[in-house]
Amino acid sequence: MDETLTPIYEQVLRRNPGELEFHQAVREVFDSLGPVVRKHPHYTEAAVLQRLCEPERQIIFRVPWVDDRGQVQIHRGFRVQYSSALGPYKGGLRFHPSVYLGIVKFLGFEQIFKNALTGMPIGGGKGGSDFDPRGRSDGEVMRFCQSFMTELHRHIGEHTDVPAGDIGVGGREIGYLFGQYKRMTNRYESGVLTGKGLTWGGSLVRTEATGYGTVLFAERMLGTRGEGLDGRTVGVSGAGNVAVHAVEKAQALGARVVTFSDSSGYVVDPAGVDLELLRDVKVEHRGRAEDYAARRPGARFVAGGSVWDVPADVALPCATQNELDEAAARRLVAHGVRAVAEGANMPCTPGAVAVLREAGVLFGPGKAANAGGVATSALEMQQNASRDSWTFEHTESRLSEIMTAIHDRCAATAEEYGRPGDYVLGANVAGFRRVADAMLAQGLT
Ligand code: GLU
């Protein structure tokens, strides 16, 4: 890290004790910014970095609700409104037992730069709760969402802050959240949430966008070396919305996807994942990876273990933060991996990223590779603002253009800073510059 940035980073550590994922996310960006702050001292003079590390607003609230047995349950809700330099705060809500302030802040911090990279008018924010929807009935999830929104509604709005989904928050949860927002405010304000159902303000392609975009990004990276996904073996981790659509798009581009995983273990399917069956098991029935293997001849379920033990030409980590560590990266490299694109947020540990980069593996960091999701959320906001709804083809072609633009912006920035092919530097610097310039223009806020 550049020595001018060290004291700022140390202050982040002191001010935010114990928030390890947040420290990691800040460090990852700071490690790229040395050449920028040396070239443009006005960013330092205006304390842009100190300001970006301190969210504009942080809201923590109690979420009381009653479960199916009549027991009162208390959870903690969060919304961290990080940066509104480029537009209303924008970013998902995560419902998962691991959620605490440090997770929300890491996600929110990443979101600022990711959203800036899309070139769209959206600021950065993130929220969620330590509530676990797994194993809960629809009625319980609805009551939880209603209670969560009863507090959150006063902090959000189509021009203020626009939440969406993330882990544990999909179409069902967004529906319950939207219903309660409408009831609390007496406004049909479509643009207040994205990821809505298609008949009530949602956008085609939003569900698919993060997974599709990640694969398109991998394809663009491979293209710089005259390669592509056609005929390649792909390893995917996760079995949620991002993973399922990454599998779909990779297969559409001619790849053979041989793995997916969930918290219980992973599946190896040498013939290529059966997408219909995967959807039926994981999306329709909210089942386990094991159920897929039981119904699929030739597929094998491995309890626990690491999905990255399975050889693949292209790896798409689409599960969660820090799921691919240094040892896993070494195994991927030993098996000849060509490219890694992060469908999840920060799935590769810093040690893993170092190993991949050293080995010359193409590496697409999440804030670039998975930005297709939030970019399509911005397209949903555009459609809501104009009371319009676009076709699948039009929306998908916009997504594809956006992913190409993000790829090219990262590549050009890496080139400009003398590090061709370094998508980490390209994403961090290009995202940072866009948001930092807006902050400078808007004065000390
Ligand atoms: N949670 C997603 C992300 O990590 C999407 C956010 C959104 O659509 O606002 O970018």
mmCIF file with all atom_site columns, N, CA, C and O in Angstrom, residues 94 107 110 114 126 166-167 209-215 217-218 235-237 241-243 246 308 315-321 323-324 340-348 363-373 403:
data_model
loop_
_atom_site.group_PDB
_atom_site.id
_atom_site.type_symbol
_atom_site.label_atom_id
_atom_site.label_alt_id
_atom_site.label_comp_id
_atom_site.label_asym_id
_atom_site.label_entity_id
_atom_site.label_seq_id
_atom_site.pdbx_PDB_ins_code
_atom_site.Cartn_x
_atom_site.Cartn_y
_atom_site.Cartn_z
_atom_site.occupancy
_atom_site.B_iso_or_equiv
_atom_site.pdbx_formal_charge
_atom_site.auth_seq_id
_atom_site.auth_comp_id
_atom_site.auth_asym_id
_atom_site.auth_atom_id
_atom_site.pdbx_PDB_model_num
ATOM 1   N N  . ARG A 1 94  ? -29.142 -8.268  2.320   1.00 0.00 ? 94  ARG A N  1
ATOM 2   C CA . ARG A 1 94  ? -28.750 -9.662  2.546   1.00 0.00 ? 94  ARG A CA 1
ATOM 3   C C  . ARG A 1 94  ? -29.385 -10.167 3.839   1.00 0.00 ? 94  ARG A C  1
ATOM 4   O O  . ARG A 1 94  ? -29.206 -9.534  4.882   1.00 0.00 ? 94  ARG A O  1
ATOM 5   N N  . LEU A 1 107 ? -19.811 -4.814  1.948   1.00 0.00 ? 107 LEU A N  1
ATOM 6   C CA . LEU A 1 107 ? -20.628 -4.883  0.734   1.00 0.00 ? 107 LEU A CA 1
ATOM 7   C C  . LEU A 1 107 ? -20.956 -3.484  0.232   1.00 0.00 ? 107 LEU A C  1
ATOM 8   O O  . LEU A 1 107 ? -20.904 -3.214  -0.972  1.00 0.00 ? 107 LEU A O  1
ATOM 9   N N  . GLU A 1 110 ? -17.805 -1.843  -1.398  1.00 0.00 ? 110 GLU A N  1
ATOM 10  C CA . GLU A 1 110 ? -17.608 -2.382  -2.751  1.00 0.00 ? 110 GLU A CA 1
ATOM 11  C C  . GLU A 1 110 ? -18.636 -1.826  -3.728  1.00 0.00 ? 110 GLU A C  1
ATOM 12  O O  . GLU A 1 110 ? -18.345 -1.566  -4.888  1.00 0.00 ? 110 GLU A O  1
ATOM 13  N N  . LYS A 1 114 ? -18.412 -0.436  -7.645  1.00 0.00 ? 114 LYS A N  1
ATOM 14  C CA . LYS A 1 114 ? -19.105 -1.263  -8.633  1.00 0.00 ? 114 LYS A CA 1
ATOM 15  C C  . LYS A 1 114 ? -20.132 -0.419  -9.386  1.00 0.00 ? 114 LYS A C  1
ATOM 16  O O  . LYS A 1 114 ? -20.191 -0.418  -10.615 1.00 0.00 ? 114 LYS A O  1
ATOM 17  N N  . LYS A 1 126 ? -25.945 -0.602  1.139   1.00 0.00 ? 126 LYS A N  1
ATOM 18  C CA . LYS A 1 126 ? -26.218 -2.025  1.340   1.00 0.00 ? 126 LYS A CA 1
ATOM 19  C C  . LYS A 1 126 ? -26.940 -2.201  2.657   1.00 0.00 ? 126 LYS A C  1
ATOM 20  O O  . LYS A 1 126 ? -26.826 -1.352  3.542   1.00 0.00 ? 126 LYS A O  1
ATOM 21  N N  . ASP A 1 166 ? -30.054 -9.709  -2.434  1.00 0.00 ? 166 ASP A N  1
ATOM 22  C CA . ASP A 1 166 ? -28.696 -10.246 -2.312  1.00 0.00 ? 166 ASP A CA 1
ATOM 23  C C  . ASP A 1 166 ? -28.913 -11.648 -1.719  1.00 0.00 ? 166 ASP A C  1
ATOM 24  O O  . ASP A 1 166 ? -30.028 -12.185 -1.838  1.00 0.00 ? 166 ASP A O  1
ATOM 25  N N  . ILE A 1 167 ? -27.932 -12.212 -1.067  1.00 0.00 ? 167 ILE A N  1
ATOM 26  C CA . ILE A 1 167 ? -28.121 -13.556 -0.497  1.00 0.00 ? 167 ILE A CA 1
ATOM 27  C C  . ILE A 1 167 ? -29.353 -13.566 0.419   1.00 0.00 ? 167 ILE A C  1
ATOM 28  O O  . ILE A 1 167 ? -29.503 -12.681 1.265   1.00 0.00 ? 167 ILE A O  1
ATOM 29  N N  . ALA A 1 209 ? -29.447 -11.322 -14.572 1.00 0.00 ? 209 ALA A N  1
ATOM 30  C CA . ALA A 1 209 ? -28.381 -10.389 -14.957 1.00 0.00 ? 209 ALA A CA 1
ATOM 31  C C  . ALA A 1 209 ? -27.025 -10.616 -14.282 1.00 0.00 ? 209 ALA A C  1
ATOM 32  O O  . ALA A 1 209 ? -25.988 -10.500 -14.940 1.00 0.00 ? 209 ALA A O  1
ATOM 33  N N  . THR A 1 210 ? -27.010 -10.931 -12.981 1.00 0.00 ? 210 THR A N  1
ATOM 34  C CA . THR A 1 210 ? -25.704 -11.043 -12.310 1.00 0.00 ? 210 THR A CA 1
ATOM 35  C C  . THR A 1 210 ? -24.931 -12.238 -12.866 1.00 0.00 ? 210 THR A C  1
ATOM 36  O O  . THR A 1 210 ? -23.746 -12.121 -13.214 1.00 0.00 ? 210 THR A O  1
ATOM 37  N N  . GLY A 1 211 ? -25.611 -13.380 -12.971 1.00 0.00 ? 211 GLY A N  1
ATOM 38  C CA . GLY A 1 211 ? -24.946 -14.580 -13.486 1.00 0.00 ? 211 GLY A CA 1
ATOM 39  C C  . GLY A 1 211 ? -24.573 -14.433 -14.956 1.00 0.00 ? 211 GLY A C  1
ATOM 40  O O  . GLY A 1 211 ? -23.445 -14.747 -15.359 1.00 0.00 ? 211 GLY A O  1
ATOM 41  N N  . TYR A 1 212 ? -25.511 -13.939 -15.750 1.00 0.00 ? 212 TYR A N  1
ATOM 42  C CA . TYR A 1 212 ? -25.215 -13.724 -17.179 1.00 0.00 ? 212 TYR A CA 1
ATOM 43  C C  . TYR A 1 212 ? -24.017 -12.773 -17.331 1.00 0.00 ? 212 TYR A C  1
ATOM 44  O O  . TYR A 1 212 ? -23.098 -13.020 -18.107 1.00 0.00 ? 212 TYR A O  1
ATOM 45  N N  . GLY A 1 213 ? -24.077 -11.669 -16.597 1.00 0.00 ? 213 GLY A N  1
ATOM 46  C CA . GLY A 1 213 ? -23.034 -10.638 -16.714 1.00 0.00 ? 213 GLY A CA 1
ATOM 47  C C  . GLY A 1 213 ? -21.661 -11.186 -16.351 1.00 0.00 ? 213 GLY A C  1
ATOM 48  O O  . GLY A 1 213 ? -20.655 -10.865 -16.996 1.00 0.00 ? 213 GLY A O  1
ATOM 49  N N  . THR A 1 214 ? -21.612 -12.030 -15.333 1.00 0.00 ? 214 THR A N  1
ATOM 50  C CA . THR A 1 214 ? -20.330 -12.599 -14.898 1.00 0.00 ? 214 THR A CA 1
ATOM 51  C C  . THR A 1 214 ? -19.725 -13.450 -16.018 1.00 0.00 ? 214 THR A C  1
ATOM 52  O O  . THR A 1 214 ? -18.518 -13.384 -16.296 1.00 0.00 ? 214 THR A O  1
ATOM 53  N N  . VAL A 1 215 ? -20.577 -14.219 -16.671 1.00 0.00 ? 215 VAL A N  1
ATOM 54  C CA . VAL A 1 215 ? -20.099 -15.062 -17.765 1.00 0.00 ? 215 VAL A CA 1
ATOM 55  C C  . VAL A 1 215 ? -19.670 -14.195 -18.962 1.00 0.00 ? 215 VAL A C  1
ATOM 56  O O  . VAL A 1 215 ? -18.632 -14.439 -19.584 1.00 0.00 ? 215 VAL A O  1
ATOM 57  N N  . PHE A 1 217 ? -18.511 -11.242 -18.783 1.00 0.00 ? 217 PHE A N  1
ATOM 58  C CA . PHE A 1 217 ? -17.227 -10.628 -18.412 1.00 0.00 ? 217 PHE A CA 1
ATOM 59  C C  . PHE A 1 217 ? -16.088 -11.630 -18.622 1.00 0.00 ? 217 PHE A C  1
ATOM 60  O O  . PHE A 1 217 ? -15.035 -11.274 -19.170 1.00 0.00 ? 217 PHE A O  1
ATOM 61  N N  . ALA A 1 218 ? -16.292 -12.877 -18.190 1.00 0.00 ? 218 ALA A N  1
ATOM 62  C CA . ALA A 1 218 ? -15.260 -13.909 -18.382 1.00 0.00 ? 218 ALA A CA 1
ATOM 63  C C  . ALA A 1 218 ? -14.970 -14.088 -19.875 1.00 0.00 ? 218 ALA A C  1
ATOM 64  O O  . ALA A 1 218 ? -13.805 -14.188 -20.297 1.00 0.00 ? 218 ALA A O  1
ATOM 65  N N  . GLY A 1 235 ? -16.083 -24.394 -13.748 1.00 0.00 ? 235 GLY A N  1
ATOM 66  C CA . GLY A 1 235 ? -16.463 -24.729 -12.374 1.00 0.00 ? 235 GLY A CA 1
ATOM 67  C C  . GLY A 1 235 ? -17.230 -23.567 -11.775 1.00 0.00 ? 235 GLY A C  1
ATOM 68  O O  . GLY A 1 235 ? -16.759 -22.426 -11.802 1.00 0.00 ? 235 GLY A O  1
ATOM 69  N N  . VAL A 1 236 ? -18.424 -23.851 -11.275 1.00 0.00 ? 236 VAL A N  1
ATOM 70  C CA . VAL A 1 236 ? -19.237 -22.816 -10.630 1.00 0.00 ? 236 VAL A CA 1
ATOM 71  C C  . VAL A 1 236 ? -19.407 -23.215 -9.170  1.00 0.00 ? 236 VAL A C  1
ATOM 72  O O  . VAL A 1 236 ? -19.601 -24.395 -8.861  1.00 0.00 ? 236 VAL A O  1
ATOM 73  N N  . SER A 1 237 ? -19.328 -22.251 -8.263  1.00 0.00 ? 237 SER A N  1
ATOM 74  C CA . SER A 1 237 ? -19.698 -22.526 -6.865  1.00 0.00 ? 237 SER A CA 1
ATOM 75  C C  . SER A 1 237 ? -20.995 -21.793 -6.574  1.00 0.00 ? 237 SER A C  1
ATOM 76  O O  . SER A 1 237 ? -21.328 -20.815 -7.238  1.00 0.00 ? 237 SER A O  1
ATOM 77  N N  . ASN A 1 241 ? -29.257 -17.673 -7.050  1.00 0.00 ? 241 ASN A N  1
ATOM 78  C CA . ASN A 1 241 ? -29.641 -16.987 -8.276  1.00 0.00 ? 241 ASN A CA 1
ATOM 79  C C  . ASN A 1 241 ? -28.452 -16.714 -9.207  1.00 0.00 ? 241 ASN A C  1
ATOM 80  O O  . ASN A 1 241 ? -28.535 -16.910 -10.415 1.00 0.00 ? 241 ASN A O  1
ATOM 81  N N  . VAL A 1 242 ? -27.334 -16.262 -8.631  1.00 0.00 ? 242 VAL A N  1
ATOM 82  C CA . VAL A 1 242 ? -26.173 -15.913 -9.465  1.00 0.00 ? 242 VAL A CA 1
ATOM 83  C C  . VAL A 1 242 ? -25.617 -17.181 -10.118 1.00 0.00 ? 242 VAL A C  1
ATOM 84  O O  . VAL A 1 242 ? -25.391 -17.227 -11.329 1.00 0.00 ? 242 VAL A O  1
ATOM 85  N N  . ALA A 1 243 ? -25.436 -18.224 -9.310  1.00 0.00 ? 243 ALA A N  1
ATOM 86  C CA . ALA A 1 243 ? -24.837 -19.467 -9.818  1.00 0.00 ? 243 ALA A CA 1
ATOM 87  C C  . ALA A 1 243 ? -25.704 -20.092 -10.924 1.00 0.00 ? 243 ALA A C  1
ATOM 88  O O  . ALA A 1 243 ? -25.193 -20.464 -11.990 1.00 0.00 ? 243 ALA A O  1
ATOM 89  N N  . ALA A 1 246 ? -25.355 -18.182 -14.059 1.00 0.00 ? 246 ALA A N  1
ATOM 90  C CA . ALA A 1 246 ? -24.004 -18.329 -14.615 1.00 0.00 ? 246 ALA A CA 1
ATOM 91  C C  . ALA A 1 246 ? -23.919 -19.665 -15.353 1.00 0.00 ? 246 ALA A C  1
ATOM 92  O O  . ALA A 1 246 ? -23.371 -19.740 -16.458 1.00 0.00 ? 246 ALA A O  1
ATOM 93  N N  . TRP A 1 308 ? -13.337 -26.321 -5.441  1.00 0.00 ? 308 TRP A N  1
ATOM 94  C CA . TRP A 1 308 ? -12.194 -25.926 -6.297  1.00 0.00 ? 308 TRP A CA 1
ATOM 95  C C  . TRP A 1 308 ? -11.174 -27.041 -6.439  1.00 0.00 ? 308 TRP A C  1
ATOM 96  O O  . TRP A 1 308 ? -10.165 -26.881 -7.098  1.00 0.00 ? 308 TRP A O  1
ATOM 97  N N  . ALA A 1 315 ? -13.102 -20.660 -13.679 1.00 0.00 ? 315 ALA A N  1
ATOM 98  C CA . ALA A 1 315 ? -13.769 -20.798 -12.382 1.00 0.00 ? 315 ALA A CA 1
ATOM 99  C C  . ALA A 1 315 ? -14.629 -19.572 -12.117 1.00 0.00 ? 315 ALA A C  1
ATOM 100 O O  . ALA A 1 315 ? -14.177 -18.431 -12.295 1.00 0.00 ? 315 ALA A O  1
ATOM 101 N N  . LEU A 1 316 ? -15.870 -19.823 -11.717 1.00 0.00 ? 316 LEU A N  1
ATOM 102 C CA . LEU A 1 316 ? -16.797 -18.729 -11.439 1.00 0.00 ? 316 LEU A CA 1
ATOM 103 C C  . LEU A 1 316 ? -17.307 -18.870 -9.997  1.00 0.00 ? 316 LEU A C  1
ATOM 104 O O  . LEU A 1 316 ? -18.312 -19.548 -9.747  1.00 0.00 ? 316 LEU A O  1
ATOM 105 N N  . PRO A 1 317 ? -16.612 -18.257 -9.032  1.00 0.00 ? 317 PRO A N  1
ATOM 106 C CA . PRO A 1 317 ? -17.091 -18.340 -7.655  1.00 0.00 ? 317 PRO A CA 1
ATOM 107 C C  . PRO A 1 317 ? -18.337 -17.472 -7.467  1.00 0.00 ? 317 PRO A C  1
ATOM 108 O O  . PRO A 1 317 ? -18.265 -16.255 -7.592  1.00 0.00 ? 317 PRO A O  1
ATOM 109 N N  . CYS A 1 318 ? -19.467 -18.123 -7.219  1.00 0.00 ? 318 CYS A N  1
ATOM 110 C CA . CYS A 1 318 ? -20.759 -17.421 -7.166  1.00 0.00 ? 318 CYS A CA 1
ATOM 111 C C  . CYS A 1 318 ? -21.465 -17.691 -5.839  1.00 0.00 ? 318 CYS A C  1
ATOM 112 O O  . CYS A 1 318 ? -22.695 -17.640 -5.771  1.00 0.00 ? 318 CYS A O  1
ATOM 113 N N  . ALA A 1 319 ? -20.715 -18.031 -4.779  1.00 0.00 ? 319 ALA A N  1
ATOM 114 C CA . ALA A 1 319 ? -21.363 -18.371 -3.512  1.00 0.00 ? 319 ALA A CA 1
ATOM 115 C C  . ALA A 1 319 ? -21.311 -17.193 -2.539  1.00 0.00 ? 319 ALA A C  1
ATOM 116 O O  . ALA A 1 319 ? -22.300 -16.479 -2.366  1.00 0.00 ? 319 ALA A O  1
ATOM 117 N N  . THR A 1 320 ? -20.147 -16.962 -1.923  1.00 0.00 ? 320 THR A N  1
ATOM 118 C CA . THR A 1 320 ? -20.105 -15.922 -0.892  1.00 0.00 ? 320 THR A CA 1
ATOM 119 C C  . THR A 1 320 ? -18.668 -15.455 -0.649  1.00 0.00 ? 320 THR A C  1
ATOM 120 O O  . THR A 1 320 ? -17.735 -15.974 -1.275  1.00 0.00 ? 320 THR A O  1
ATOM 121 N N  . GLN A 1 321 ? -18.501 -14.496 0.262   1.00 0.00 ? 321 GLN A N  1
ATOM 122 C CA . GLN A 1 321 ? -17.167 -13.925 0.483   1.00 0.00 ? 321 GLN A CA 1
ATOM 123 C C  . GLN A 1 321 ? -16.182 -14.961 1.032   1.00 0.00 ? 321 GLN A C  1
ATOM 124 O O  . GLN A 1 321 ? -16.541 -15.833 1.807   1.00 0.00 ? 321 GLN A O  1
ATOM 125 N N  . GLU A 1 323 ? -14.695 -17.554 -0.104  1.00 0.00 ? 323 GLU A N  1
ATOM 126 C CA . GLU A 1 323 ? -14.945 -18.990 -0.320  1.00 0.00 ? 323 GLU A CA 1
ATOM 127 C C  . GLU A 1 323 ? -13.808 -19.658 -1.088  1.00 0.00 ? 323 GLU A C  1
ATOM 128 O O  . GLU A 1 323 ? -13.741 -20.880 -1.160  1.00 0.00 ? 323 GLU A O  1
ATOM 129 N N  . LEU A 1 324 ? -12.958 -18.862 -1.741  1.00 0.00 ? 324 LEU A N  1
ATOM 130 C CA . LEU A 1 324 ? -11.870 -19.431 -2.544  1.00 0.00 ? 324 LEU A CA 1
ATOM 131 C C  . LEU A 1 324 ? -10.555 -18.900 -1.968  1.00 0.00 ? 324 LEU A C  1
ATOM 132 O O  . LEU A 1 324 ? -10.229 -17.721 -2.146  1.00 0.00 ? 324 LEU A O  1
ATOM 133 N N  . VAL A 1 340 ? -10.650 -16.575 -13.922 1.00 0.00 ? 340 VAL A N  1
ATOM 134 C CA . VAL A 1 340 ? -11.543 -16.611 -12.758 1.00 0.00 ? 340 VAL A CA 1
ATOM 135 C C  . VAL A 1 340 ? -12.337 -15.309 -12.770 1.00 0.00 ? 340 VAL A C  1
ATOM 136 O O  . VAL A 1 340 ? -11.750 -14.221 -12.838 1.00 0.00 ? 340 VAL A O  1
ATOM 137 N N  . ALA A 1 341 ? -13.657 -15.400 -12.742 1.00 0.00 ? 341 ALA A N  1
ATOM 138 C CA . ALA A 1 341 ? -14.490 -14.191 -12.663 1.00 0.00 ? 341 ALA A CA 1
ATOM 139 C C  . ALA A 1 341 ? -15.404 -14.329 -11.447 1.00 0.00 ? 341 ALA A C  1
ATOM 140 O O  . ALA A 1 341 ? -16.073 -15.361 -11.287 1.00 0.00 ? 341 ALA A O  1
ATOM 141 N N  . GLU A 1 342 ? -15.418 -13.294 -10.612 1.00 0.00 ? 342 GLU A N  1
ATOM 142 C CA . GLU A 1 342 ? -16.154 -13.365 -9.347  1.00 0.00 ? 342 GLU A CA 1
ATOM 143 C C  . GLU A 1 342 ? -17.628 -12.992 -9.534  1.00 0.00 ? 342 GLU A C  1
ATOM 144 O O  . GLU A 1 342 ? -17.958 -11.823 -9.731  1.00 0.00 ? 342 GLU A O  1
ATOM 145 N N  . GLY A 1 343 ? -18.499 -13.995 -9.422  1.00 0.00 ? 343 GLY A N  1
ATOM 146 C CA . GLY A 1 343 ? -19.942 -13.734 -9.473  1.00 0.00 ? 343 GLY A CA 1
ATOM 147 C C  . GLY A 1 343 ? -20.457 -13.263 -8.127  1.00 0.00 ? 343 GLY A C  1
ATOM 148 O O  . GLY A 1 343 ? -21.418 -12.504 -8.033  1.00 0.00 ? 343 GLY A O  1
ATOM 149 N N  . ALA A 1 344 ? -19.820 -13.733 -7.057  1.00 0.00 ? 344 ALA A N  1
ATOM 150 C CA . ALA A 1 344 ? -20.169 -13.284 -5.702  1.00 0.00 ? 344 ALA A CA 1
ATOM 151 C C  . ALA A 1 344 ? -19.356 -12.031 -5.371  1.00 0.00 ? 344 ALA A C  1
ATOM 152 O O  . ALA A 1 344 ? -18.505 -11.602 -6.151  1.00 0.00 ? 344 ALA A O  1
ATOM 153 N N  . ASN A 1 345 ? -19.631 -11.441 -4.214  1.00 0.00 ? 345 ASN A N  1
ATOM 154 C CA . ASN A 1 345 ? -18.861 -10.292 -3.768  1.00 0.00 ? 345 ASN A CA 1
ATOM 155 C C  . ASN A 1 345 ? -17.689 -10.763 -2.906  1.00 0.00 ? 345 ASN A C  1
ATOM 156 O O  . ASN A 1 345 ? -17.895 -11.440 -1.899  1.00 0.00 ? 345 ASN A O  1
ATOM 157 N N  . MET A 1 346 ? -16.478 -10.459 -3.356  1.00 0.00 ? 346 MET A N  1
ATOM 158 C CA . MET A 1 346 ? -15.219 -10.785 -2.651  1.00 0.00 ? 346 MET A CA 1
ATOM 159 C C  . MET A 1 346 ? -15.075 -12.277 -2.325  1.00 0.00 ? 346 MET A C  1
ATOM 160 O O  . MET A 1 346 ? -14.676 -12.625 -1.216  1.00 0.00 ? 346 MET A O  1
ATOM 161 N N  . PRO A 1 347 ? -15.398 -13.181 -3.264  1.00 0.00 ? 347 PRO A N  1
ATOM 162 C CA . PRO A 1 347 ? -15.260 -14.609 -2.953  1.00 0.00 ? 347 PRO A CA 1
ATOM 163 C C  . PRO A 1 347 ? -13.814 -15.077 -2.840  1.00 0.00 ? 347 PRO A C  1
ATOM 164 O O  . PRO A 1 347 ? -13.555 -16.083 -2.196  1.00 0.00 ? 347 PRO A O  1
ATOM 165 N N  . CYS A 1 348 ? -12.891 -14.390 -3.489  1.00 0.00 ? 348 CYS A N  1
ATOM 166 C CA . CYS A 1 348 ? -11.483 -14.808 -3.434  1.00 0.00 ? 348 CYS A CA 1
ATOM 167 C C  . CYS A 1 348 ? -10.770 -14.062 -2.316  1.00 0.00 ? 348 CYS A C  1
ATOM 168 O O  . CYS A 1 348 ? -10.867 -12.834 -2.217  1.00 0.00 ? 348 CYS A O  1
ATOM 169 N N  . PHE A 1 363 ? -8.127  -12.485 -14.162 1.00 0.00 ? 363 PHE A N  1
ATOM 170 C CA . PHE A 1 363 ? -8.928  -12.412 -12.937 1.00 0.00 ? 363 PHE A CA 1
ATOM 171 C C  . PHE A 1 363 ? -9.868  -11.208 -12.984 1.00 0.00 ? 363 PHE A C  1
ATOM 172 O O  . PHE A 1 363 ? -9.423  -10.068 -13.056 1.00 0.00 ? 363 PHE A O  1
ATOM 173 N N  . GLY A 1 364 ? -11.166 -11.488 -12.967 1.00 0.00 ? 364 GLY A N  1
ATOM 174 C CA . GLY A 1 364 ? -12.174 -10.421 -12.989 1.00 0.00 ? 364 GLY A CA 1
ATOM 175 C C  . GLY A 1 364 ? -12.749 -10.227 -11.593 1.00 0.00 ? 364 GLY A C  1
ATOM 176 O O  . GLY A 1 364 ? -13.476 -11.097 -11.103 1.00 0.00 ? 364 GLY A O  1
ATOM 177 N N  . PRO A 1 365 ? -12.406 -9.117  -10.925 1.00 0.00 ? 365 PRO A N  1
ATOM 178 C CA . PRO A 1 365 ? -12.913 -8.901  -9.567  1.00 0.00 ? 365 PRO A CA 1
ATOM 179 C C  . PRO A 1 365 ? -14.423 -8.640  -9.577  1.00 0.00 ? 365 PRO A C  1
ATOM 180 O O  . PRO A 1 365 ? -14.956 -8.111  -10.553 1.00 0.00 ? 365 PRO A O  1
ATOM 181 N N  . GLY A 1 366 ? -15.084 -9.010  -8.489  1.00 0.00 ? 366 GLY A N  1
ATOM 182 C CA . GLY A 1 366 ? -16.541 -8.903  -8.401  1.00 0.00 ? 366 GLY A CA 1
ATOM 183 C C  . GLY A 1 366 ? -17.080 -7.537  -8.763  1.00 0.00 ? 366 GLY A C  1
ATOM 184 O O  . GLY A 1 366 ? -18.127 -7.438  -9.418  1.00 0.00 ? 366 GLY A O  1
ATOM 185 N N  . LYS A 1 367 ? -16.404 -6.484  -8.361  1.00 0.00 ? 367 LYS A N  1
ATOM 186 C CA . LYS A 1 367 ? -17.017 -5.169  -8.598  1.00 0.00 ? 367 LYS A CA 1
ATOM 187 C C  . LYS A 1 367 ? -17.103 -4.842  -10.080 1.00 0.00 ? 367 LYS A C  1
ATOM 188 O O  . LYS A 1 367 ? -17.873 -3.975  -10.481 1.00 0.00 ? 367 LYS A O  1
ATOM 189 N N  . ALA A 1 368 ? -16.356 -5.581  -10.899 1.00 0.00 ? 368 ALA A N  1
ATOM 190 C CA . ALA A 1 368 ? -16.533 -5.465  -12.346 1.00 0.00 ? 368 ALA A CA 1
ATOM 191 C C  . ALA A 1 368 ? -17.372 -6.632  -12.879 1.00 0.00 ? 368 ALA A C  1
ATOM 192 O O  . ALA A 1 368 ? -18.385 -6.441  -13.546 1.00 0.00 ? 368 ALA A O  1
ATOM 193 N N  . ALA A 1 369 ? -16.949 -7.851  -12.515 1.00 0.00 ? 369 ALA A N  1
ATOM 194 C CA . ALA A 1 369 ? -17.539 -9.046  -13.135 1.00 0.00 ? 369 ALA A CA 1
ATOM 195 C C  . ALA A 1 369 ? -19.007 -9.249  -12.756 1.00 0.00 ? 369 ALA A C  1
ATOM 196 O O  . ALA A 1 369 ? -19.792 -9.743  -13.556 1.00 0.00 ? 369 ALA A O  1
ATOM 197 N N  . ASN A 1 370 ? -19.391 -8.874  -11.509 1.00 0.00 ? 370 ASN A N  1
ATOM 198 C CA . ASN A 1 370 ? -20.795 -9.122  -11.141 1.00 0.00 ? 370 ASN A CA 1
ATOM 199 C C  . ASN A 1 370 ? -21.658 -7.859  -11.174 1.00 0.00 ? 370 ASN A C  1
ATOM 200 O O  . ASN A 1 370 ? -22.788 -7.864  -10.666 1.00 0.00 ? 370 ASN A O  1
ATOM 201 N N  . ALA A 1 371 ? -21.145 -6.804  -11.804 1.00 0.00 ? 371 ALA A N  1
ATOM 202 C CA . ALA A 1 371 ? -21.875 -5.529  -11.838 1.00 0.00 ? 371 ALA A CA 1
ATOM 203 C C  . ALA A 1 371 ? -23.109 -5.557  -12.740 1.00 0.00 ? 371 ALA A C  1
ATOM 204 O O  . ALA A 1 371 ? -23.912 -4.617  -12.732 1.00 0.00 ? 371 ALA A O  1
ATOM 205 N N  . GLY A 1 372 ? -23.285 -6.626  -13.491 1.00 0.00 ? 372 GLY A N  1
ATOM 206 C CA . GLY A 1 372 ? -24.442 -6.713  -14.380 1.00 0.00 ? 372 GLY A CA 1
ATOM 207 C C  . GLY A 1 372 ? -25.765 -6.717  -13.614 1.00 0.00 ? 372 GLY A C  1
ATOM 208 O O  . GLY A 1 372 ? -26.794 -6.255  -14.125 1.00 0.00 ? 372 GLY A O  1
ATOM 209 N N  . GLY A 1 373 ? -25.736 -7.239  -12.391 1.00 0.00 ? 373 GLY A N  1
ATOM 210 C CA . GLY A 1 373 ? -26.955 -7.280  -11.578 1.00 0.00 ? 373 GLY A CA 1
ATOM 211 C C  . GLY A 1 373 ? -27.426 -5.883  -11.236 1.00 0.00 ? 373 GLY A C  1
ATOM 212 O O  . GLY A 1 373 ? -28.571 -5.489  -11.540 1.00 0.00 ? 373 GLY A O  1
ATOM 213 N N  . MET A 1 403 ? -21.706 -4.677  -19.920 1.00 0.00 ? 403 MET A N  1
ATOM 214 C CA . MET A 1 403 ? -20.596 -5.541  -19.489 1.00 0.00 ? 403 MET A CA 1
ATOM 215 C C  . MET A 1 403 ? -19.362 -5.308  -20.358 1.00 0.00 ? 403 MET A C  1
ATOM 216 O O  . MET A 1 403 ? -18.229 -5.305  -19.859 1.00 0.00 ? 403 MET A O  1
#
